[in-house]
Structure formats: C-alpha cells, structure tokens
CSV table of C-alpha atoms in Angstrom, one decimal:
chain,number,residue,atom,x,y,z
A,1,UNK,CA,-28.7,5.7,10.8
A,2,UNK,CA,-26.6,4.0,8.9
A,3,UNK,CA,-26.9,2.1,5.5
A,4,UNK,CA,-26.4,-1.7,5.0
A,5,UNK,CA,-25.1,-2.5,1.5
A,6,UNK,CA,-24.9,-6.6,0.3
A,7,UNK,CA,-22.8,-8.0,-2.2
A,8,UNK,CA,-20.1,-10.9,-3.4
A,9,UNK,CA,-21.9,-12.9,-0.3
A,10,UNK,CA,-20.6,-9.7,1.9
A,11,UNK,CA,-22.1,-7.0,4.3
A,12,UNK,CA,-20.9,-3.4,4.5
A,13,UNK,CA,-21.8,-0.8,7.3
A,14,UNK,CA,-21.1,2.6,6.9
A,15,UNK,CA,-22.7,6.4,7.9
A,16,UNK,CA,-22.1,7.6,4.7
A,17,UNK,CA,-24.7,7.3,1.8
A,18,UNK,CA,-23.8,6.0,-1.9
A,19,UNK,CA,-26.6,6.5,-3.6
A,20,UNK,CA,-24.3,6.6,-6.4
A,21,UNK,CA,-24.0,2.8,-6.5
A,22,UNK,CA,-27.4,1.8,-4.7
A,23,UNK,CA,-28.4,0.3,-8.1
A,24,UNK,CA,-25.4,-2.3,-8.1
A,25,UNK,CA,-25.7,-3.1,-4.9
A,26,UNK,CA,-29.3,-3.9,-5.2
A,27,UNK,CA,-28.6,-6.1,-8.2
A,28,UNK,CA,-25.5,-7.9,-6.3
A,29,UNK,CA,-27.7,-9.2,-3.9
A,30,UNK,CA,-29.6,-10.9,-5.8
A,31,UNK,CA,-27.0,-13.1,-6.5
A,32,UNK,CA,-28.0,-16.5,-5.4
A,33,UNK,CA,-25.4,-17.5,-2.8
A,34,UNK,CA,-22.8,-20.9,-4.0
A,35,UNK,CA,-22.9,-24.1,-2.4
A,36,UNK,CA,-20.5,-24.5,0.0
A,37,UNK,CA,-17.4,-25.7,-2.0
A,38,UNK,CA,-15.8,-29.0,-0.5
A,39,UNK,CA,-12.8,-29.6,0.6
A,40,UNK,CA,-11.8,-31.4,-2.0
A,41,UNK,CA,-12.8,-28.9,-4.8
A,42,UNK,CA,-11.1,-25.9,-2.8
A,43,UNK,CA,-8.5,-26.9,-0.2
A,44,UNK,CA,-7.4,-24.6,2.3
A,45,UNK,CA,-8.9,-21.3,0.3
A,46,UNK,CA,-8.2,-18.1,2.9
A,47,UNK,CA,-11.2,-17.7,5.1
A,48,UNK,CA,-11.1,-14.0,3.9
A,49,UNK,CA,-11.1,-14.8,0.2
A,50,UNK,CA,-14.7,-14.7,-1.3
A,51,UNK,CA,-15.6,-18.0,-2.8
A,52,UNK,CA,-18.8,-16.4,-5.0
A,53,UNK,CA,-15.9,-13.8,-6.0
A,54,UNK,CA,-13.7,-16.5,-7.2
A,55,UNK,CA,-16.3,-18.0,-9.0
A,56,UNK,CA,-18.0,-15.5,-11.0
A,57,UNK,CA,-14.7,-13.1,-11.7
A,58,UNK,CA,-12.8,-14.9,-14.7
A,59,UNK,CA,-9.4,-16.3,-14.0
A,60,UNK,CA,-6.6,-14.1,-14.8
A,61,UNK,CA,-4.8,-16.6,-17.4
A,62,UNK,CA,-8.0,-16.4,-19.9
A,63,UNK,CA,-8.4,-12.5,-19.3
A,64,UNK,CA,-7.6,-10.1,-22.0
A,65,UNK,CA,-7.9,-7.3,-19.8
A,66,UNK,CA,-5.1,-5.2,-18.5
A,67,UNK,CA,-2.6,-6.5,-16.2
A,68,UNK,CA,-3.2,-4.4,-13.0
A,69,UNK,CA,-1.0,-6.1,-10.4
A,70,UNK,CA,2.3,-8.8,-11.1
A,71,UNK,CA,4.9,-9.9,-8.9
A,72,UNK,CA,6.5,-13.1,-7.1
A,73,UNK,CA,5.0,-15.6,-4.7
A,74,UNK,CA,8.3,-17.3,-3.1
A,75,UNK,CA,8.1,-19.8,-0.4
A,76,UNK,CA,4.4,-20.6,-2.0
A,77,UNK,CA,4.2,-24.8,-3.0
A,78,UNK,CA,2.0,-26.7,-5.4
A,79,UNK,CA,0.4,-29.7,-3.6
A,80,UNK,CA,-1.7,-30.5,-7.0
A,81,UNK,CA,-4.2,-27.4,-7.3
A,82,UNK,CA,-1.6,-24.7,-7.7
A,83,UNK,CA,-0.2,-21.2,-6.1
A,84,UNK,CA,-3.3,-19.2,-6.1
A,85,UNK,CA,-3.6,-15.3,-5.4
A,86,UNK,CA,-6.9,-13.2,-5.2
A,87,UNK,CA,-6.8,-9.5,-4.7
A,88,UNK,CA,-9.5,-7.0,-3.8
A,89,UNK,CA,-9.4,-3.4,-3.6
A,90,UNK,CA,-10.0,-1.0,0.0
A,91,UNK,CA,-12.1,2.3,-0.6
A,92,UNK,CA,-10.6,5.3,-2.1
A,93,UNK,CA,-8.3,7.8,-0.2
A,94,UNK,CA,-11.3,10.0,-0.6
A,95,UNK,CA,-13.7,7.5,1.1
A,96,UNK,CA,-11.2,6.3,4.4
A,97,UNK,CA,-10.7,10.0,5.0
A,98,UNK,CA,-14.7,10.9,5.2
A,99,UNK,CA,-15.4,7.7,7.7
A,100,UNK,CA,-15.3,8.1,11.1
A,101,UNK,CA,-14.4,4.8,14.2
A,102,UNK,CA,-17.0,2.7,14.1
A,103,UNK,CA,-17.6,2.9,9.9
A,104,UNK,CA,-17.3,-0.6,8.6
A,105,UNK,CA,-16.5,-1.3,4.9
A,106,UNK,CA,-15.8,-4.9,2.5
A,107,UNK,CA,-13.3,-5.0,0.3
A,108,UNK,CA,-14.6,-5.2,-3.9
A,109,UNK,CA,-12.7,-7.8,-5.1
A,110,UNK,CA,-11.1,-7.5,-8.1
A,111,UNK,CA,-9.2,-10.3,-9.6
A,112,UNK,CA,-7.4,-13.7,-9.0
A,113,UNK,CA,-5.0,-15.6,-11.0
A,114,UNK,CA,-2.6,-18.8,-10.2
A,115,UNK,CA,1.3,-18.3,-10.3
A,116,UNK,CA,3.5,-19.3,-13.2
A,117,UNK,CA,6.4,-22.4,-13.1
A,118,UNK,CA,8.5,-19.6,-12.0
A,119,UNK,CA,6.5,-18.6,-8.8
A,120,UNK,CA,4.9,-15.2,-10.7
A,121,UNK,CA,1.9,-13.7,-10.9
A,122,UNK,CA,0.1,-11.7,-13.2
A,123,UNK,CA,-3.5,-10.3,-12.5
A,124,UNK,CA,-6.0,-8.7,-14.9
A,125,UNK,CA,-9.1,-6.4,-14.3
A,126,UNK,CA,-10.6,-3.7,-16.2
A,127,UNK,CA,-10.0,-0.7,-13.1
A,128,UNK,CA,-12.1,2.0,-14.7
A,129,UNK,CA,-15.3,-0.8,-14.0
A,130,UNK,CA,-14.3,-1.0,-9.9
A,131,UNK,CA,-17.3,1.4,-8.3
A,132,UNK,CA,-16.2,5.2,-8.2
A,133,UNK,CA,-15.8,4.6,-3.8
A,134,UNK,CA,-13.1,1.9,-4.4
A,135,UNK,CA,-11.4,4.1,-6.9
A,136,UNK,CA,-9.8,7.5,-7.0
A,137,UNK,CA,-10.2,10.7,-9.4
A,138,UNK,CA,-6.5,9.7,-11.0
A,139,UNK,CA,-7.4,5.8,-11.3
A,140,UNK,CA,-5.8,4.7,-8.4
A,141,UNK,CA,-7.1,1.2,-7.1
A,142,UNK,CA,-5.4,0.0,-3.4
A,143,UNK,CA,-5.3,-3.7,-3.8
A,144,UNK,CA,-4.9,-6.5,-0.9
A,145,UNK,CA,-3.2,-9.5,-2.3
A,146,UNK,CA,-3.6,-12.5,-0.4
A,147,UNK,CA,-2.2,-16.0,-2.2
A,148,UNK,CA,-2.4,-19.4,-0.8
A,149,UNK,CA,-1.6,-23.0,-1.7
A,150,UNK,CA,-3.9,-25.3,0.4
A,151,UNK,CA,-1.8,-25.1,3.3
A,152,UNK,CA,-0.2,-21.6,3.5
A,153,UNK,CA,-1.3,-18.1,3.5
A,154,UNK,CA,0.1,-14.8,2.8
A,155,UNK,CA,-1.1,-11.2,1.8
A,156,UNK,CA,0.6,-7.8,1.2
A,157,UNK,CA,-1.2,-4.3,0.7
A,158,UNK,CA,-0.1,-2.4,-3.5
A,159,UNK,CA,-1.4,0.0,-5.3
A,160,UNK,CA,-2.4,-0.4,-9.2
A,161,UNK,CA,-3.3,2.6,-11.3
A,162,UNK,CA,-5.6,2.8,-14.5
A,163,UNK,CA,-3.0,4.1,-16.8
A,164,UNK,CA,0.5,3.5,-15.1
A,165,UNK,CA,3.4,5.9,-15.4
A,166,UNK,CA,7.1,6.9,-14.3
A,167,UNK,CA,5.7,8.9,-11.5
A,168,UNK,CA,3.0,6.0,-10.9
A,169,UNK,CA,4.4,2.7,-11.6
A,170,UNK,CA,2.7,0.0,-12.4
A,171,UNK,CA,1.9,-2.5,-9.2
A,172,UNK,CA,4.4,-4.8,-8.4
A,173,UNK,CA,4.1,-6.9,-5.1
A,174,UNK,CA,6.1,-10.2,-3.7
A,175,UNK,CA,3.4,-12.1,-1.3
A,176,UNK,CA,5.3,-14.6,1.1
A,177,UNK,CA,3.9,-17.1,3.6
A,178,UNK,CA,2.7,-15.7,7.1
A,179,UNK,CA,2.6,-18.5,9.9
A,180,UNK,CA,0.4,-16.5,11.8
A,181,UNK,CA,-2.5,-16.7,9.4
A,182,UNK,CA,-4.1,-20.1,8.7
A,183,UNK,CA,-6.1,-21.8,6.1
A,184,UNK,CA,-9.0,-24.0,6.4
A,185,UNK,CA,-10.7,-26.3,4.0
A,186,UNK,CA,-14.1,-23.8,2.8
A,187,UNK,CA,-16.4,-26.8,3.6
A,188,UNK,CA,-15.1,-27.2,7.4
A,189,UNK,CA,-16.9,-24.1,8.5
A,190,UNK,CA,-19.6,-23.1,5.5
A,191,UNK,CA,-17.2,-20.0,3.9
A,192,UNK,CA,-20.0,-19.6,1.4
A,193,UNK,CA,-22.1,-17.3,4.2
A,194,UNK,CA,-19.5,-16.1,5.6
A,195,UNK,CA,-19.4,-12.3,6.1
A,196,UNK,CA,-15.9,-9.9,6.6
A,197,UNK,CA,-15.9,-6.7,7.5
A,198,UNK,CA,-13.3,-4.0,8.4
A,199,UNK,CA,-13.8,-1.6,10.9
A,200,UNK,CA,-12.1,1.7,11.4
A,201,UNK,CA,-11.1,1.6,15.4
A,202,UNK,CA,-9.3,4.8,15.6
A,203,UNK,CA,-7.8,7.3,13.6
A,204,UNK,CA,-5.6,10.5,13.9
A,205,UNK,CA,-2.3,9.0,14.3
A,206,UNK,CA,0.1,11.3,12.7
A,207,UNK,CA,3.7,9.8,11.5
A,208,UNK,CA,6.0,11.9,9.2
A,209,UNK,CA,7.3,10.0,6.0
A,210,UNK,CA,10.7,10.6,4.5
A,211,UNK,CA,10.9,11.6,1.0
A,212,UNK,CA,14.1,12.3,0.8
A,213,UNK,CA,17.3,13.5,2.1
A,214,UNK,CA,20.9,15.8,1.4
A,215,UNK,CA,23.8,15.7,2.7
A,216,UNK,CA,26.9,18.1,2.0
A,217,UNK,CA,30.1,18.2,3.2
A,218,UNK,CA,30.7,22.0,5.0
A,219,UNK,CA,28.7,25.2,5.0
A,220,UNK,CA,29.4,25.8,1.7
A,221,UNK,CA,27.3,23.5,-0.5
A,222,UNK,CA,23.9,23.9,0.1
A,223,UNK,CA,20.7,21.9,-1.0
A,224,UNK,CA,16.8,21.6,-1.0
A,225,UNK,CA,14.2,19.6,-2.4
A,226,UNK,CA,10.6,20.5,-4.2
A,227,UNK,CA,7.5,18.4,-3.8
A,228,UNK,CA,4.4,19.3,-5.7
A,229,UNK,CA,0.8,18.2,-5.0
A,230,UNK,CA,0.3,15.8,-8.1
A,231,UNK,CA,3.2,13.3,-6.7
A,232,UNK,CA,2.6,10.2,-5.6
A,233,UNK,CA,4.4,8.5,-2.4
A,234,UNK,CA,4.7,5.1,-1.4
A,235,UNK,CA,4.0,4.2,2.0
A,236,UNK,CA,4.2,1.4,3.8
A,237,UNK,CA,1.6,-0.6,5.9
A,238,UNK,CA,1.7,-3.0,9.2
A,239,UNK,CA,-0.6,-5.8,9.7
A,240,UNK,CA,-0.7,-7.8,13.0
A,241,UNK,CA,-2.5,-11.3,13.7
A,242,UNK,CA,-2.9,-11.1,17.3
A,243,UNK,CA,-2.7,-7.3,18.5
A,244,UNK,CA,0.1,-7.5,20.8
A,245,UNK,CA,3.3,-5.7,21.1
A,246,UNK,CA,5.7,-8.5,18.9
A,247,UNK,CA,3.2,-9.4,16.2
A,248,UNK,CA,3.7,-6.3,13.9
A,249,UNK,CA,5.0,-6.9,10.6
A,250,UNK,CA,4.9,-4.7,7.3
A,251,UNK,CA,2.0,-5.4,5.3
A,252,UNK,CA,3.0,-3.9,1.7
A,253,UNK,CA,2.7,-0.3,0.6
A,254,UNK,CA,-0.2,2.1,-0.4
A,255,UNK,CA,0.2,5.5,-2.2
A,256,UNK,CA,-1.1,8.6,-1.5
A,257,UNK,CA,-0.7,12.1,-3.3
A,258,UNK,CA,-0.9,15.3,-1.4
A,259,UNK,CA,-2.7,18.1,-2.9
A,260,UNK,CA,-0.5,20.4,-1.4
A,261,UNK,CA,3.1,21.9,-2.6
A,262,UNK,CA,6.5,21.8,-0.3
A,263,UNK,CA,9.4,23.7,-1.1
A,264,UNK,CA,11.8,23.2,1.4
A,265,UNK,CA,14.1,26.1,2.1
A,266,UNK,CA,18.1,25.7,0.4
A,267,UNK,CA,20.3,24.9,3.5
A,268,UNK,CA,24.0,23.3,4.2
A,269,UNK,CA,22.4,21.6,7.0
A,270,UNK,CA,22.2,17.6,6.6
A,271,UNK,CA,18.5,16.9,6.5
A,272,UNK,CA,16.0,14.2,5.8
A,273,UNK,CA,12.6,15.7,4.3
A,274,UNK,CA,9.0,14.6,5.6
A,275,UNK,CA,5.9,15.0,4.7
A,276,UNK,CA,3.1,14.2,7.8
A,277,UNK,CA,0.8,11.1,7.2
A,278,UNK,CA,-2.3,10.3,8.9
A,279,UNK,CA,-3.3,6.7,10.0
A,280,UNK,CA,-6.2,4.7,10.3
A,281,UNK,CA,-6.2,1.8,13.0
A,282,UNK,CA,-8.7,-1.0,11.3
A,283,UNK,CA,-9.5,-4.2,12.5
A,284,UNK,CA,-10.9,-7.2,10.1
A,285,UNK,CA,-12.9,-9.7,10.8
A,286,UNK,CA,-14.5,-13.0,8.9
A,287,UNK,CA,-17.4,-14.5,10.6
A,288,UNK,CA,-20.4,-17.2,10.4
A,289,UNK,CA,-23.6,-17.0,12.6
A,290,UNK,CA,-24.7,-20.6,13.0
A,291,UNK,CA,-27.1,-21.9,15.6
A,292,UNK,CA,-27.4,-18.3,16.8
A,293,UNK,CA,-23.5,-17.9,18.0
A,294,UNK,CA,-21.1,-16.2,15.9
A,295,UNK,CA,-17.6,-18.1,14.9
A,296,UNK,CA,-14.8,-16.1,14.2
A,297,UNK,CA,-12.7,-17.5,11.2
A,298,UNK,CA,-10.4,-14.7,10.8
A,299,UNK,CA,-9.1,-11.4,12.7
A,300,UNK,CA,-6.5,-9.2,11.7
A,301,UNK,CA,-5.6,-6.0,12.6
A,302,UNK,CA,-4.0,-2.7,10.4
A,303,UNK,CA,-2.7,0.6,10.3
A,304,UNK,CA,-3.1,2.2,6.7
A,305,UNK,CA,-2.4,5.5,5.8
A,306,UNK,CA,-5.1,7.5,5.3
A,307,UNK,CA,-4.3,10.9,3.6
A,308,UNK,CA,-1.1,12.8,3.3
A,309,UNK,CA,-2.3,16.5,5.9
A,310,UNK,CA,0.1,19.2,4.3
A,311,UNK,CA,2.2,19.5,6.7
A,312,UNK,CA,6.0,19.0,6.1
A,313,UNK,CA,9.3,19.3,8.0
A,314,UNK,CA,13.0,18.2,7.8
A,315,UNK,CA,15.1,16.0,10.3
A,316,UNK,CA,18.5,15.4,11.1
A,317,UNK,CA,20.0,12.6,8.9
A,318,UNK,CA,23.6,10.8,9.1
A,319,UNK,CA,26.5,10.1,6.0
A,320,UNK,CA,25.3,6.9,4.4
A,321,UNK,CA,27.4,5.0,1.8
A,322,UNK,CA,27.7,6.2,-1.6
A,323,UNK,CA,30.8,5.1,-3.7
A,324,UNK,CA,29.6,6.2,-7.5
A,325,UNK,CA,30.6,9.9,-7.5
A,326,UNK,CA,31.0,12.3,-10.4
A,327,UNK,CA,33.9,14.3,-10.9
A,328,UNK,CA,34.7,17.8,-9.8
A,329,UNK,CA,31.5,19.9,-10.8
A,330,UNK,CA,31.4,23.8,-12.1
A,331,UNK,CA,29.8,26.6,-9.7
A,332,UNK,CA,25.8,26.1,-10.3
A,333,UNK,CA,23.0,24.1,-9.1
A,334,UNK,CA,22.1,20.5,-10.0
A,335,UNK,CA,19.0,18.9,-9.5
A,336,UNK,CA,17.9,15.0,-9.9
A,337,UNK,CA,14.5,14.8,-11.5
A,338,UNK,CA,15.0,12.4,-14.2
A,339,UNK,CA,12.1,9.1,-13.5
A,340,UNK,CA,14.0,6.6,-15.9
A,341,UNK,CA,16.7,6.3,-12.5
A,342,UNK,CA,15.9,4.4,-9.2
A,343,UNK,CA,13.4,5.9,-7.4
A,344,UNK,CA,14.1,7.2,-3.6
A,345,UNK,CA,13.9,4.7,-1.0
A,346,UNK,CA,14.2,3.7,2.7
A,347,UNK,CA,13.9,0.8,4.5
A,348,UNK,CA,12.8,2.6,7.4
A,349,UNK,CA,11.7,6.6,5.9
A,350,UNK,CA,8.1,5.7,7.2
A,351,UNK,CA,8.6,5.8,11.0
A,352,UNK,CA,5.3,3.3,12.6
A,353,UNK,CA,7.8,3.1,15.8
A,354,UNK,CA,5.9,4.9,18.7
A,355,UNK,CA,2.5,2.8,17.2
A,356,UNK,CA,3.4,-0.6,16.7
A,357,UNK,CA,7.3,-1.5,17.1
A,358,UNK,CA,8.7,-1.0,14.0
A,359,UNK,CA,9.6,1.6,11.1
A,360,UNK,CA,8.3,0.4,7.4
A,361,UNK,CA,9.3,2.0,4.0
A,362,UNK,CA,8.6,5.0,2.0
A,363,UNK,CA,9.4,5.5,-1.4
A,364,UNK,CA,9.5,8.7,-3.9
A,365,UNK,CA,9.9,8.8,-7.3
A,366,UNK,CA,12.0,11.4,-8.7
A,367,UNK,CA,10.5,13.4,-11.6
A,368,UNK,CA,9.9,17.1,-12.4
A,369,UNK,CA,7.0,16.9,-9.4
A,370,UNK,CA,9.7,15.4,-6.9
A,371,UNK,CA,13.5,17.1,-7.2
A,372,UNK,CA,16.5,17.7,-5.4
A,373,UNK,CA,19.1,20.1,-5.7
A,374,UNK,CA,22.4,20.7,-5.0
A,375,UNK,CA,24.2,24.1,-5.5
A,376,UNK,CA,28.3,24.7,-5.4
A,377,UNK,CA,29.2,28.0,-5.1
A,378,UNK,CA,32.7,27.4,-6.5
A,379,UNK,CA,34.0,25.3,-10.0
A,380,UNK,CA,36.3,22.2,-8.8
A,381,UNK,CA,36.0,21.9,-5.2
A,382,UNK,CA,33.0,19.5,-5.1
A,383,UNK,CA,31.0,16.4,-6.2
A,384,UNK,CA,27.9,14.4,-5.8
A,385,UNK,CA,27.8,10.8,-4.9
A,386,UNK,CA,24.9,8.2,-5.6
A,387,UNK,CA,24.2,5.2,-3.4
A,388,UNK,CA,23.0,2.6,-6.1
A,389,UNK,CA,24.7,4.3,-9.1
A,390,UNK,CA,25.6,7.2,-10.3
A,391,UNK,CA,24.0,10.8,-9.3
A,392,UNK,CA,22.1,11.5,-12.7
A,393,UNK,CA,20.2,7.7,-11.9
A,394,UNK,CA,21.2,6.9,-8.0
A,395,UNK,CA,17.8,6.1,-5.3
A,396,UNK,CA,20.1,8.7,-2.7
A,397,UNK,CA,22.9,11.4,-3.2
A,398,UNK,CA,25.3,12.7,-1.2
A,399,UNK,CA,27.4,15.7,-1.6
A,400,UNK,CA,31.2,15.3,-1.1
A,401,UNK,CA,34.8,16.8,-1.7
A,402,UNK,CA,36.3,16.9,-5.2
C-alpha cells in the first residue's frame, strides 16, 4: 500500500515509508491553503511553481542565510514585477535509487529570489533544514531552477552542497527562456490547488560518462587515470515538453559520487575513460480537478541520472586541439591533480544519444580523488599540451613530441 504524504499545497505517492518525517508532514498539511493569487498580483507565475511556497519561504534579497545556488538569467525581461527564479530540490540519490516505476514524488521547495540589474541571481536557504529524503549523507541538495518574468519560462537542473569545496563547487547555473513551456496568469486556472507530481516511468537505462581522456603520441608514452569513490561528477540532464523524437534539450546537470574506486590500467593507447550511469525516465505533471475532470497545466518529461553502478571502461578518443605545451620533460611520470585549474569537461562526455537524440555534458574535477598521469620513459623527447592553458591548470591534456 502505499503512503500519501501532503504538503506546500502538494501530494506525494510513494511505496516507501518515511516515518522519519511523518511529523512534518502532518504539520504541513495543516497549512491553510492561499487564496488564489490574481493575475494582477502574480502574472504569468510557472504553473509548476508553488504559490503557498512563494509565499511563506522569505525572499532571497532579505535572507541572511547561505547562498546555495547563483548564476545568470539572460534573455529574461522585466515587464514591471521583475526576473523571478524559484528552485526546489528532487529526492536524494539515495531515495531515486530505492523507488521503483510507478513511485511518484514532489519536489521540496527551497528558495526563490528576483535577478539583479545585471540579469543575476543569488538564492539563499539554510540546506542542513531540507528533510534528510531530499538531502544526501555529504549535504548534497539537487535543485530545479525555474525563473520567469510574466511572459517567459525557463528551468535548468544544479546541484548545491552544504559546505562547498574544490572537489564540490558551489552551484552555479544560467536559466534561459524555453518556448516550449508557457506561463499563465495563477488566477486563470486556480494554481493555489493545484497538485504536481513526478513519476518514475522506467528506469535501467545504462549510459557511460566520460571523465576523462589521454592521448600520446607513439607506443612510448604511456598514461592512466585514478578515480576514487568520494569524487563527485557532473552529469548532465535532458528535459522534453512534448515526448517526441526533436523536443530533447539539456536540462542542466546533477552530481553523483560513486562509492566505488577505478584505476584504469597505464597504456599508450588513446583513450577516453567512463564510468557507467544509470537513468531514471520521469514524467511531471501539474494538475487541477475541478467539476470532477482533471486539467492538465503542465507536462514535462526527464531523464536524470540516478546512481553512478561501478562499472568503468575506456573508449577510443581522437587528437583534439591543444596549443599551450610545456617544454621538453625529464624521464618520470606526471600527474594533474591540482583543483585550483579548470576542471575536465565535454560538451558531449555524457552520451544520452541511443535515448533521446542528443549527447549532454559531463564534467570532473581534478584533485587528489580524480588524476591523470603521464609517464616518459626518456628525458627530452616529450611534452604535454593543455587545451584551455597550460598542463599544470588546462580542462584536457595531450601528450606530444618535444
């Protein structure tokens, strides 16, 4: 059987049982539900953003707590009630990897805030208060971000941590305009008892991220790369309005840490390294019951990833440009490890391309969890090249000829 928790206005489904948080659920609903807001009051505010939410969180620019999430918001314009952006956190790792299809959840919202004269944004929330189910063991929060400005929508997936570091940055997201999603003036359609929901339609779809890559120049020069279980990676999402085969667009990133080590074995092979992801396929909906028929404000549809599964592998990869070389190096190894550089990133390292059309990014940072090595086995025959900058600091690094 399974439980039915209410809160923020909002319904959740799942098997599983949280007693742990039964006592602020039961106090949530007895939150007496707003007014519906007018249209003049709240123009065009996202069917999926929770107007009780927005009223009772406090408004980013008189918070003193922490700034968990900051960024841009081009393409956004002020008609008069300003660039608005409201995020609320999915379920842990933890919790999307224990549901099953057909588990619903609601997203806890978090924060909102308006953007700046310069088009950024700066949210603030005290993380260690968001229920244990929406948080992880390390304080990791997965925010969706969705801004608006009466007449435009947008949202992007990030993810904020408690205490941010070099190997987990702090959350930094750019939230543009999506045609495909629409917003309607709250009073057109009674938002205030409005219920959203997403559901997990399928799961089990295994796609290998790249965390990295080498590339020497002969037989000679070799390479490898380390992974350990307490790094993070940064993968990226899709989103699509309408489910078909040409809607698919990238939807922002999430990370996920493994709890597993990968050493990958030293080679002179070119090679890309992967780690295997698991997907969820979710589907979100917003809808009213009125008159006994249900109106549908609001569908979207999502692959997230999941978990990280342990397994790993290596791929061919191609020469890619990289003009800031060092000079001839002695016989040894090197290794990149150093966080203060650029961190590794790909356009396209997290392959979605047999799911839904298109490839989205991955991104690792490099520290003493994450490092790659290059050995020469001669002084003054070789170098190493960075894509961005120099070796010691560059995103990617080649090896190449003295």
């Amino acid at each position: 059987m399974r439980a039915r928790i209410v809160y923020w206005g909002f319904t959740m489904f799942s098997r599983l049982n949280f007693r742990s948080i039964a006592a602020l659920c039961l106090a949530a609903t007895l939150l007496s539900a707003p007014a519906p807001a007018s249209a003049a009051e709240d123009p065009g505010v996202p069917v999926n953003v929770s107007l009780a939410a927005l009223s009772e969180l406090p408004d980013s620019a008189q918070s003193s707590a922490p700034v968990i999430a900051s960024g841009s918001l081009p393409g956004f314009t002020d008609h008069g009630t300003g660039v608005r952006v409201f995020a609320s956190a999915l379920p842990s790792a933890a919790y999307l990897n224990a549901m099953q299809p057909g588990d619903s959840f609601h997203r806890w919202p978090i924060a909102h805030g308006r953007a700046d004269r310069s088009g950024g944004f700066k949210l603030r929330a005290d993380l260690a208060a968001v229920p244990a189910e929406y948080r992880s063991s390390d304080g990791q929060v997965d925010l969706v971000l969705v801004a608006w400005d009466g007449r435009q929508q947008g949202e992007t997936m990030v993810s904020a941590f408690s205490s941010p570091t070099l190997e987990r940055p702090a959350a930094v997201a750019t939230v543009k305009p999506d045609g495909a999603q629409k917003s309607q003036p709250s009073a057109s359609f009674g938002k205030a008892w409005e219920t959203c929901t997403t559901t997990l339609l399928s799961r089990g779809y295994k796609n290998n991220a790249r965390i990295g890559e080498s590339v020497t120049p002969d037989y000679k020069q070799t390479s490898w790369l380390t992974y350990t279980a307490s790094q993070s990676v940064s993968l990226g999402t899709a989103m699509d309005m309408s489910n078909d085969s040409v809607g698919w667009k990238a939807g922002g990133t999430i990370s996920r840490s493994s709890g597993f080590d990968a050493s990958f074995a030293e080679s002179a092979l070119n090679r890309g390294y992967r780690l295997e992801s698991e997907l969820g396929y979710y589907k979100d909906v917003c809808y009213i019951v009125m008159n006994g028929y249900s109106y549908y404000n609001y569908t979207k549809w999502s692959y997230i990833p999941i978990r990280l599964t342990g397994g790993y592998s290596t791929e061919g990869v191609t020469v890619f440009s990289a003009p800031y070389c060092t000079g001839a190096l002695a016989a040894g190894t090197w290794s990149r490890y150093d966080s203060a550089g650029s961190a590794w990133n790909w356009s396209i390292g997290f392959k979605i391309s047999n799911l839904v059309g298109f490839d989205v990014s991955s991104t690792s940072n490099w520290d003493g969890n994450n490092r790659l090595y290059y050995k020469q086995p001669v002084s003054g025959k070789y170098k190493l090249c960075g894509n961005n900058t120099y070796p010691s600091s560059a995103s990617r690094i080649i090896g190449a000829f003295a």
